[in-house]
């Protein structure tokens, strides 16, 4: 890949938030291009072999809930061979057993492609045991099963990826129409992660555009409503601490993102669809230097957050409606409002926005969403003992 070098960044404690980087070539060539020998460049080349090194250690977690099988198959097809896909499903078991259909499609597909994979149902007793044996009970409900929700599926995915020894995790939604876009996202993950000088890093994708039909014409919208609102308040939050107005954060709702495993295990998480925005809250709370950090080692080393703009348009299943959009806004703004370090001015502005959108009434507080502490508190060796890998695909850890 050939992509812009991020020259601008905002620092908040140990966090470095880089500006959005633009891609020049999706495929940047094999081996080092000597044209980049002199240090005066605005573009960098990340040769294919370097990307491959990361992808060998990268698990791609695909959260899925009742999506069309064809879409899920397209997503698998877009994932580079070296990566390990981990499908985390919360699809229905009855009246039709959609999860069984997913298992059978994924298995056939991967058998033909000779591709390694893992699959698990989020609500299965096996996945629940991983967390109960590992002593991480926060994720379990009254029935002793992992709770419903996208974040909950992602956490189960991270736990599995760590158990099989992966060093990086990336997330890609199952409802993507373009395998080519999925392929690009993974390449962006590996290119982004390869830039980091710290073992604690994150890459978030800013979609180039989302195609829509407006008056019978294709229109490439850049900013959705949710994204615009989330980023506005996220930047306001950051600027209250740095003292400088900023627009650097563009990926508050990025479902497509990747983390190094040590960072994935150190963050805490918020339930369901609030998970992506909350990652910023967690970064600012834990490594912003405002509160004492539970991880002095990370404070010393620093955390690098890259944002990269994809070139493919993003087209996903779009029938999920207005309620979903309102819910996303509510979730994103609520996690900002409830942060222990949310500045008073930001709280006031968010409350006004939520009232304006008729999401909360006067004198009502935004939703308090369930939070999960860092996964590093899970006892992984106790959890591993419970797992029979052969029931979850064709990949057995070494
Ligand atoms: P949007 O793209 O933000 O509008 O949200 P989607 O409804 O497309 O959800 C994003 C991804 O998460 C999709 O692949 C969903 O199938 C998946 N998903 C949604 N809810 C759950 C859940 O409870 N558990 C799991 N494992 N996946 C979920
Ligand atoms: Co979607």
Tab-separated table of C-alpha atoms and ligand atoms in Angstrom:
chain	number	residue	atom	x	y	z
A	1	UNK	CA	0.000	0.000	0.000
A	2	UNK	CA	1.095	3.585	-0.564
A	3	UNK	CA	-0.422	6.035	1.809
A	4	UNK	CA	-0.002	9.478	3.219
A	5	UNK	CA	2.290	9.977	6.211
A	6	UNK	CA	0.213	11.535	8.996
A	7	UNK	CA	1.936	14.859	9.675
A	8	UNK	CA	-0.672	16.191	12.041
A	9	UNK	CA	-1.755	14.633	15.340
A	10	UNK	CA	-3.446	15.564	18.602
A	11	UNK	CA	-1.919	14.318	21.810
A	12	UNK	CA	-3.971	13.648	24.900
A	13	UNK	CA	-1.868	12.161	27.691
A	14	UNK	CA	-0.284	9.027	26.299
A	15	UNK	CA	-2.667	8.932	23.302
A	16	UNK	CA	-1.611	10.134	19.870
A	17	UNK	CA	-4.600	10.609	17.577
A	18	UNK	CA	-3.381	10.935	13.992
A	19	UNK	CA	-5.163	12.822	11.258
A	20	UNK	CA	-6.998	10.833	8.579
A	21	UNK	CA	-4.579	9.337	6.057
A	22	UNK	CA	-5.315	9.130	2.370
A	23	UNK	CA	-4.457	6.065	0.285
A	24	UNK	CA	-2.539	6.497	-2.973
A	25	UNK	CA	-2.155	2.903	-4.051
A	26	UNK	CA	-4.047	-0.041	-2.635
A	27	UNK	CA	-1.169	-2.285	-3.660
A	28	UNK	CA	2.227	-0.692	-3.079
A	29	UNK	CA	4.547	-3.352	-4.526
A	30	UNK	CA	6.664	-6.247	-3.265
A	31	UNK	CA	9.894	-5.319	-1.464
A	32	UNK	CA	11.175	-1.855	-0.661
A	33	UNK	CA	10.939	0.796	-3.373
A	34	UNK	CA	14.239	2.712	-3.290
A	35	UNK	CA	12.475	5.813	-4.580
A	36	UNK	CA	11.442	6.273	-0.956
A	37	UNK	CA	15.049	6.243	0.304
A	38	UNK	CA	15.350	9.970	0.908
A	39	UNK	CA	13.490	11.123	4.010
A	40	UNK	CA	11.562	13.958	2.338
A	41	UNK	CA	8.260	12.370	1.469
A	42	UNK	CA	4.636	12.940	2.193
A	43	UNK	CA	3.795	9.422	1.068
A	44	UNK	CA	5.104	6.131	2.427
A	45	UNK	CA	5.298	2.698	0.876
A	46	UNK	CA	4.359	-0.314	2.959
A	47	UNK	CA	5.507	-3.267	0.877
A	48	UNK	CA	3.336	-6.336	0.535
A	49	UNK	CA	5.711	-8.548	2.538
A	50	UNK	CA	5.355	-6.236	5.548
A	51	UNK	CA	1.554	-6.449	5.353
A	52	UNK	CA	1.762	-10.219	5.142
A	53	UNK	CA	3.831	-10.321	8.360
A	54	UNK	CA	0.985	-8.594	10.216
A	55	UNK	CA	-1.803	-10.555	8.522
A	56	UNK	CA	-0.329	-13.877	9.702
A	57	UNK	CA	-1.008	-12.700	13.243
A	58	UNK	CA	-4.327	-10.989	12.542
A	59	UNK	CA	-7.724	-12.451	13.418
A	60	UNK	CA	-10.706	-10.913	11.654
A	61	UNK	CA	-13.774	-11.043	13.860
A	62	UNK	CA	-17.084	-10.988	12.022
A	63	UNK	CA	-20.071	-10.284	14.262
A	64	UNK	CA	-23.226	-11.582	12.623
A	65	UNK	CA	-26.886	-11.546	13.516
A	66	UNK	CA	-29.370	-12.919	11.007
A	67	UNK	CA	-27.599	-11.537	7.940
A	68	UNK	CA	-28.018	-12.993	4.485
A	69	UNK	CA	-25.669	-15.911	3.951
A	70	UNK	CA	-24.595	-14.540	0.600
A	71	UNK	CA	-23.294	-11.389	2.272
A	72	UNK	CA	-21.402	-13.356	4.881
A	73	UNK	CA	-19.868	-15.487	2.140
A	74	UNK	CA	-18.767	-12.345	0.303
A	75	UNK	CA	-17.081	-11.091	3.465
A	76	UNK	CA	-15.150	-14.366	3.857
A	77	UNK	CA	-14.068	-14.117	0.246
A	78	UNK	CA	-12.598	-10.641	0.854
A	79	UNK	CA	-10.399	-11.674	3.788
A	80	UNK	CA	-6.767	-12.326	2.787
A	81	UNK	CA	-5.751	-15.961	3.179
A	82	UNK	CA	-3.161	-15.340	5.900
A	83	UNK	CA	-5.745	-13.921	8.327
A	84	UNK	CA	-7.906	-16.085	10.555
A	85	UNK	CA	-11.629	-15.276	10.286
A	86	UNK	CA	-13.569	-15.751	13.522
A	87	UNK	CA	-17.330	-15.647	13.003
A	88	UNK	CA	-19.193	-14.681	16.166
A	89	UNK	CA	-22.882	-15.235	15.635
A	90	UNK	CA	-25.967	-14.219	17.534
A	91	UNK	CA	-28.329	-15.492	14.855
A	92	UNK	CA	-31.565	-17.220	15.667
A	93	UNK	CA	-31.761	-20.962	16.317
A	94	UNK	CA	-35.506	-21.176	15.757
A	95	UNK	CA	-37.900	-21.499	14.010
A	96	UNK	CA	-35.196	-21.848	11.357
A	97	UNK	CA	-31.744	-22.562	12.694
A	98	UNK	CA	-29.847	-19.764	10.976
A	99	UNK	CA	-26.718	-20.459	12.967
A	100	UNK	CA	-26.592	-24.017	11.643
A	101	UNK	CA	-26.920	-22.659	8.118
A	102	UNK	CA	-24.037	-20.277	8.782
A	103	UNK	CA	-21.859	-23.083	10.127
A	104	UNK	CA	-22.511	-25.241	7.129
A	105	UNK	CA	-21.902	-22.448	4.581
A	106	UNK	CA	-18.699	-21.286	6.295
A	107	UNK	CA	-17.393	-24.832	6.602
A	108	UNK	CA	-18.056	-25.692	2.964
A	109	UNK	CA	-16.583	-22.419	1.775
A	110	UNK	CA	-13.436	-22.803	3.860
A	111	UNK	CA	-13.042	-26.474	2.921
A	112	UNK	CA	-13.052	-25.530	-0.756
A	113	UNK	CA	-10.708	-22.574	-0.254
A	114	UNK	CA	-8.524	-24.530	2.224
A	115	UNK	CA	-8.994	-21.630	4.572
A	116	UNK	CA	-8.672	-21.840	8.354
A	117	UNK	CA	-11.567	-20.440	10.372
A	118	UNK	CA	-13.327	-20.418	13.722
A	119	UNK	CA	-17.051	-20.016	14.357
A	120	UNK	CA	-19.053	-19.844	17.571
A	121	UNK	CA	-22.488	-18.854	18.730
A	122	UNK	CA	-22.348	-16.028	21.231
A	123	UNK	CA	-25.127	-17.633	23.293
A	124	UNK	CA	-23.682	-21.137	23.343
A	125	UNK	CA	-22.784	-22.831	26.648
A	126	UNK	CA	-19.193	-23.352	25.365
A	127	UNK	CA	-18.580	-19.645	24.899
A	128	UNK	CA	-20.235	-18.923	28.257
A	129	UNK	CA	-17.903	-21.418	29.950
A	130	UNK	CA	-14.906	-19.631	28.614
A	131	UNK	CA	-15.922	-16.578	30.630
A	132	UNK	CA	-17.189	-18.409	33.702
A	133	UNK	CA	-14.071	-20.608	33.937
A	134	UNK	CA	-11.915	-17.557	33.266
A	135	UNK	CA	-13.613	-15.699	36.139
A	136	UNK	CA	-14.923	-12.859	33.968
A	137	UNK	CA	-18.589	-12.880	34.929
A	138	UNK	CA	-19.498	-9.372	33.775
A	139	UNK	CA	-20.502	-10.628	30.339
A	140	UNK	CA	-22.944	-13.301	31.540
A	141	UNK	CA	-26.693	-12.891	32.070
A	142	UNK	CA	-29.126	-14.555	34.495
A	143	UNK	CA	-29.047	-17.743	32.423
A	144	UNK	CA	-25.275	-17.834	32.619
A	145	UNK	CA	-24.918	-17.095	28.879
A	146	UNK	CA	-23.066	-14.267	27.159
A	147	UNK	CA	-25.435	-11.303	26.861
A	148	UNK	CA	-26.965	-10.232	23.562
A	149	UNK	CA	-25.360	-7.385	21.641
A	150	UNK	CA	-22.685	-6.554	19.133
A	151	UNK	CA	-20.064	-5.497	21.700
A	152	UNK	CA	-20.664	-8.711	23.597
A	153	UNK	CA	-19.990	-10.727	20.421
A	154	UNK	CA	-16.856	-8.692	19.795
A	155	UNK	CA	-15.558	-9.409	23.306
A	156	UNK	CA	-16.115	-13.125	22.818
A	157	UNK	CA	-14.217	-12.815	19.530
A	158	UNK	CA	-11.271	-11.035	21.161
A	159	UNK	CA	-11.099	-13.726	23.836
A	160	UNK	CA	-10.987	-16.495	21.205
A	161	UNK	CA	-8.385	-14.642	19.136
A	162	UNK	CA	-6.166	-14.234	22.182
A	163	UNK	CA	-6.580	-17.891	23.118
A	164	UNK	CA	-5.293	-18.974	19.713
A	165	UNK	CA	-2.328	-16.627	20.064
A	166	UNK	CA	-3.218	-13.902	17.549
A	167	UNK	CA	-1.407	-10.596	18.057
A	168	UNK	CA	-3.964	-8.379	16.363
A	169	UNK	CA	-7.750	-8.288	16.011
A	170	UNK	CA	-9.785	-6.549	13.327
A	171	UNK	CA	-13.576	-6.246	13.037
A	172	UNK	CA	-15.619	-6.385	9.864
A	173	UNK	CA	-19.421	-6.362	9.731
A	174	UNK	CA	-21.108	-9.311	8.062
A	175	UNK	CA	-23.574	-7.212	6.048
A	176	UNK	CA	-21.103	-5.764	3.521
A	177	UNK	CA	-22.102	-6.044	-0.137
A	178	UNK	CA	-18.593	-5.689	-1.603
A	179	UNK	CA	-15.893	-8.309	-1.010
A	180	UNK	CA	-13.479	-5.827	-2.597
A	181	UNK	CA	-14.242	-3.321	0.166
A	182	UNK	CA	-13.671	-5.998	2.807
A	183	UNK	CA	-10.326	-6.824	1.231
A	184	UNK	CA	-9.377	-3.157	1.314
A	185	UNK	CA	-10.367	-2.844	4.995
A	186	UNK	CA	-8.086	-5.703	5.984
A	187	UNK	CA	-5.219	-4.210	3.988
A	188	UNK	CA	-5.847	-0.904	5.745
A	189	UNK	CA	-5.703	-2.708	9.087
A	190	UNK	CA	-2.353	-4.305	8.342
A	191	UNK	CA	-0.901	-1.143	6.779
A	192	UNK	CA	-2.118	0.957	9.700
A	193	UNK	CA	-0.845	-1.411	12.378
A	194	UNK	CA	2.533	-1.736	10.655
A	195	UNK	CA	3.142	1.995	11.148
A	196	UNK	CA	2.982	1.874	14.915
A	197	UNK	CA	6.078	2.323	17.029
A	198	UNK	CA	4.132	1.241	20.103
A	199	UNK	CA	2.767	-2.245	20.920
A	200	UNK	CA	-0.506	-0.447	21.771
A	201	UNK	CA	-2.153	0.644	18.564
A	202	UNK	CA	-5.473	0.988	16.828
A	203	UNK	CA	-6.591	1.609	13.254
A	204	UNK	CA	-10.022	2.989	12.410
A	205	UNK	CA	-11.521	3.256	8.970
A	206	UNK	CA	-13.215	6.332	7.696
A	207	UNK	CA	-15.516	5.348	4.871
A	208	UNK	CA	-14.860	7.122	1.655
A	209	UNK	CA	-18.568	7.351	0.908
A	210	UNK	CA	-21.867	5.572	1.253
A	211	UNK	CA	-23.746	5.343	-2.026
A	212	UNK	CA	-27.447	6.215	-1.919
A	213	UNK	CA	-30.168	6.612	-4.471
A	214	UNK	CA	-31.424	10.213	-4.493
A	215	UNK	CA	-34.012	11.147	-7.157
A	216	UNK	CA	-33.156	8.017	-9.148
A	217	UNK	CA	-29.463	8.990	-9.288
A	218	UNK	CA	-26.538	7.551	-7.385
A	219	UNK	CA	-25.293	9.955	-4.757
A	220	UNK	CA	-22.109	9.338	-2.772
A	221	UNK	CA	-22.793	10.685	0.702
A	222	UNK	CA	-19.754	11.303	2.850
A	223	UNK	CA	-21.100	11.856	6.324
A	224	UNK	CA	-24.059	10.046	7.818
A	225	UNK	CA	-26.110	11.718	10.524
A	226	UNK	CA	-24.794	9.553	13.309
A	227	UNK	CA	-21.169	10.031	12.301
A	228	UNK	CA	-21.485	13.791	12.052
A	229	UNK	CA	-23.038	14.146	15.485
A	230	UNK	CA	-20.735	11.682	17.246
A	231	UNK	CA	-17.573	13.225	15.832
A	232	UNK	CA	-18.697	16.748	16.666
A	233	UNK	CA	-19.025	15.973	20.384
A	234	UNK	CA	-15.981	13.726	20.449
A	235	UNK	CA	-13.855	16.598	19.112
A	236	UNK	CA	-15.452	19.029	21.530
A	237	UNK	CA	-14.546	16.651	24.368
A	238	UNK	CA	-10.933	16.438	23.214
A	239	UNK	CA	-10.607	20.182	22.641
A	240	UNK	CA	-11.759	20.949	26.188
A	241	UNK	CA	-8.608	19.202	27.391
A	242	UNK	CA	-6.117	20.365	24.773
A	243	UNK	CA	-7.440	23.931	24.709
A	244	UNK	CA	-7.496	23.929	20.921
A	245	UNK	CA	-10.541	23.468	18.755
A	246	UNK	CA	-10.046	20.413	16.545
A	247	UNK	CA	-11.685	18.283	13.878
A	248	UNK	CA	-9.126	15.493	13.982
A	249	UNK	CA	-11.427	12.693	15.153
A	250	UNK	CA	-13.459	11.369	12.241
A	251	UNK	CA	-14.105	7.763	13.192
A	252	UNK	CA	-16.274	7.831	16.327
A	253	UNK	CA	-18.574	5.126	14.975
A	254	UNK	CA	-16.094	3.094	12.925
A	255	UNK	CA	-17.395	-0.473	12.985
A	256	UNK	CA	-14.402	-1.405	10.874
A	257	UNK	CA	-11.384	-1.100	13.124
A	258	UNK	CA	-8.417	-3.117	14.355
A	259	UNK	CA	-6.347	-3.220	17.524
A	260	UNK	CA	-3.135	-4.754	18.712
A	261	UNK	CA	-3.980	-7.488	21.217
A	262	UNK	CA	-2.323	-5.791	24.219
A	263	UNK	CA	-4.490	-2.703	23.633
A	264	UNK	CA	-7.645	-4.773	22.982
A	265	UNK	CA	-7.129	-6.457	26.365
A	266	UNK	CA	-6.473	-3.187	28.215
A	267	UNK	CA	-9.502	-1.154	27.119
A	268	UNK	CA	-12.890	-1.423	28.653
A	269	UNK	CA	-16.011	-1.768	26.581
A	270	UNK	CA	-19.577	-0.569	26.481
A	271	UNK	CA	-22.567	-2.645	25.463
A	272	UNK	CA	-24.138	-3.167	22.017
A	273	UNK	CA	-23.786	-0.434	19.411
A	274	UNK	CA	-22.147	2.035	21.820
A	275	UNK	CA	-18.908	0.053	21.691
A	276	UNK	CA	-17.092	2.011	18.982
A	277	UNK	CA	-17.588	5.487	20.434
A	278	UNK	CA	-16.800	4.183	23.864
A	279	UNK	CA	-13.349	3.034	22.745
A	280	UNK	CA	-12.400	6.717	22.555
A	281	UNK	CA	-13.841	7.293	26.018
A	282	UNK	CA	-11.816	4.402	27.347
A	283	UNK	CA	-8.623	5.681	25.691
A	284	UNK	CA	-9.124	9.141	27.139
A	285	UNK	CA	-10.039	7.874	30.611
A	286	UNK	CA	-7.275	5.302	30.882
A	287	UNK	CA	-4.423	6.975	29.055
A	288	UNK	CA	-5.408	10.648	28.983
A	289	UNK	CA	-3.470	11.443	32.154
A	290	UNK	CA	-6.544	12.996	33.789
A	291	UNK	CA	-7.263	9.992	35.989
A	292	UNK	CA	-4.499	7.770	37.385
A	293	UNK	CA	-3.846	5.058	34.804
A	294	UNK	CA	-4.228	1.410	35.791
A	295	UNK	CA	-1.473	0.717	33.230
A	296	UNK	CA	1.675	2.770	33.984
A	297	UNK	CA	3.562	0.722	31.377
A	298	UNK	CA	1.185	1.906	28.625
A	299	UNK	CA	1.433	5.493	29.894
A	300	UNK	CA	5.172	5.276	29.326
A	301	UNK	CA	5.063	3.600	25.921
A	302	UNK	CA	2.113	5.516	24.483
A	303	UNK	CA	-0.891	4.544	22.378
A	304	UNK	CA	-1.144	5.303	18.654
A	305	UNK	CA	-4.516	5.727	16.970
A	306	UNK	CA	-4.530	5.829	13.178
A	307	UNK	CA	-7.471	6.819	10.988
A	308	UNK	CA	-7.369	5.843	7.338
A	309	UNK	CA	-9.820	6.693	4.590
A	310	UNK	CA	-10.903	3.750	2.443
A	311	UNK	CA	-11.209	4.123	-1.318
A	312	UNK	CA	-14.124	1.754	-1.871
A	313	UNK	CA	-17.623	3.030	-1.215
A	314	UNK	CA	-19.277	1.338	1.746
A	315	UNK	CA	-22.492	-0.444	0.943
A	316	UNK	CA	-24.153	-2.490	3.630
A	317	UNK	CA	-27.631	-3.804	4.420
A	318	UNK	CA	-29.551	-0.558	4.776
A	319	UNK	CA	-32.997	-1.691	5.786
A	320	UNK	CA	-32.434	-1.218	9.487
A	321	UNK	CA	-34.422	2.029	9.681
A	322	UNK	CA	-34.755	5.362	11.499
A	323	UNK	CA	-35.046	3.820	14.958
A	324	UNK	CA	-31.610	2.291	14.555
A	325	UNK	CA	-30.170	5.721	13.665
A	326	UNK	CA	-31.742	7.385	16.693
A	327	UNK	CA	-30.536	4.567	18.899
A	328	UNK	CA	-27.000	4.911	17.543
A	329	UNK	CA	-26.987	8.655	18.301
A	330	UNK	CA	-28.365	8.059	21.758
A	331	UNK	CA	-25.790	5.355	22.524
A	332	UNK	CA	-22.831	7.313	21.210
A	333	UNK	CA	-23.688	10.524	23.030
A	334	UNK	CA	-24.654	8.721	26.243
A	335	UNK	CA	-21.237	7.107	26.619
A	336	UNK	CA	-19.575	10.501	26.170
A	337	UNK	CA	-21.943	12.157	28.668
A	338	UNK	CA	-21.391	9.446	31.290
A	339	UNK	CA	-17.607	9.471	31.053
A	340	UNK	CA	-15.991	10.208	34.389
A	341	UNK	CA	-13.939	12.900	32.685
A	342	UNK	CA	-16.623	14.469	30.483
A	343	UNK	CA	-16.202	18.258	30.783
A	344	UNK	CA	-19.291	20.122	32.118
A	345	UNK	CA	-19.643	22.139	28.932
A	346	UNK	CA	-19.719	18.984	26.800
A	347	UNK	CA	-22.336	17.440	29.076
A	348	UNK	CA	-24.474	20.531	28.717
A	349	UNK	CA	-24.202	20.572	24.912
A	350	UNK	CA	-24.904	16.852	24.618
A	351	UNK	CA	-27.962	17.138	26.857
A	352	UNK	CA	-29.239	19.955	24.649
A	353	UNK	CA	-28.640	17.903	21.481
A	354	UNK	CA	-30.457	14.874	22.909
A	355	UNK	CA	-33.408	17.063	23.890
A	356	UNK	CA	-33.468	18.699	20.475
A	357	UNK	CA	-33.632	15.256	18.874
A	358	UNK	CA	-36.387	14.324	21.337
A	359	UNK	CA	-34.313	11.431	22.593
A	360	UNK	CA	-34.363	12.544	26.233
A	361	UNK	CA	-36.894	14.790	27.973
A	362	UNK	CA	-36.099	17.864	30.036
A	363	UNK	CA	-34.374	17.007	33.344
A	364	UNK	CA	-33.823	13.427	32.203
A	365	UNK	CA	-30.287	11.971	32.099
A	366	UNK	CA	-28.970	10.108	29.073
A	367	UNK	CA	-28.978	6.305	29.238
A	368	UNK	CA	-26.448	4.679	31.508
A	369	UNK	CA	-25.125	1.790	29.447
A	370	UNK	CA	-23.557	-1.392	30.736
A	371	UNK	CA	-19.767	-1.360	30.806
A	372	UNK	CA	-17.298	-4.217	30.775
A	373	UNK	CA	-13.865	-3.956	32.392
A	374	UNK	CA	-10.645	-4.893	30.611
A	375	UNK	CA	-10.404	-8.438	29.297
A	376	UNK	CA	-6.899	-8.793	30.701
A	377	UNK	CA	-8.634	-9.689	33.982
A	378	UNK	CA	-9.883	-12.912	32.361
A	379	UNK	CA	-7.864	-15.956	33.335
A	380	UNK	CA	-7.047	-17.235	29.855
A	381	UNK	CA	-5.354	-20.475	30.867
A	382	UNK	CA	-8.373	-21.493	32.966
A	383	UNK	CA	-10.635	-20.528	30.053
A	384	UNK	CA	-8.599	-22.499	27.513
A	385	UNK	CA	-8.986	-25.741	29.434
A	386	UNK	CA	-12.745	-25.649	28.788
A	387	UNK	CA	-12.562	-25.402	25.016
A	388	UNK	CA	-12.869	-28.162	22.463
A	389	UNK	CA	-11.562	-26.424	19.346
A	390	UNK	CA	-12.799	-29.119	16.995
A	391	UNK	CA	-16.368	-27.979	17.667
A	392	UNK	CA	-15.597	-24.473	16.427
A	393	UNK	CA	-14.080	-24.876	12.993
A	394	UNK	CA	-10.905	-26.285	11.483
A	395	UNK	CA	-8.269	-24.285	13.337
A	396	UNK	CA	-6.361	-25.727	16.245
A	397	UNK	CA	-3.937	-23.502	18.071
A	398	UNK	CA	-0.338	-24.727	18.141
B	1	LIG	P1	-24.830	-0.776	11.379
B	1	LIG	O1	-24.020	-1.253	10.236
B	1	LIG	O2	-24.070	0.054	12.349
B	1	LIG	O3	-26.113	-0.168	10.974
B	1	LIG	O4	-25.229	-2.036	12.271
B	1	LIG	P2	-25.617	-3.515	11.819
B	1	LIG	O5	-27.006	-3.789	12.281
B	1	LIG	O6	-25.285	-3.755	10.384
B	1	LIG	O7	-24.642	-4.372	12.746
B	1	LIG	C1	-23.263	-4.440	12.547
B	1	LIG	C2	-22.824	-5.891	12.539
B	1	LIG	O8	-23.015	-6.475	13.825
B	1	LIG	C3	-23.594	-6.752	11.545
B	1	LIG	O9	-22.703	-7.680	10.970
B	1	LIG	C4	-24.620	-7.445	12.441
B	1	LIG	O10	-25.047	-8.689	11.896
B	1	LIG	C5	-23.830	-7.638	13.710
B	1	LIG	N1	-24.633	-7.726	14.947
B	1	LIG	C6	-25.677	-6.941	15.329
B	1	LIG	N2	-26.126	-7.316	16.561
B	1	LIG	C7	-25.334	-8.352	16.970
B	1	LIG	C8	-25.285	-9.195	18.148
B	1	LIG	O11	-26.074	-9.084	19.086
B	1	LIG	N3	-24.290	-10.147	18.199
B	1	LIG	C9	-23.409	-10.335	17.172
B	1	LIG	N4	-22.467	-11.309	17.313
B	1	LIG	N5	-23.443	-9.579	16.052
B	1	LIG	C10	-24.380	-8.602	15.951
B	2	LIG	CO1	-24.538	-2.629	8.772
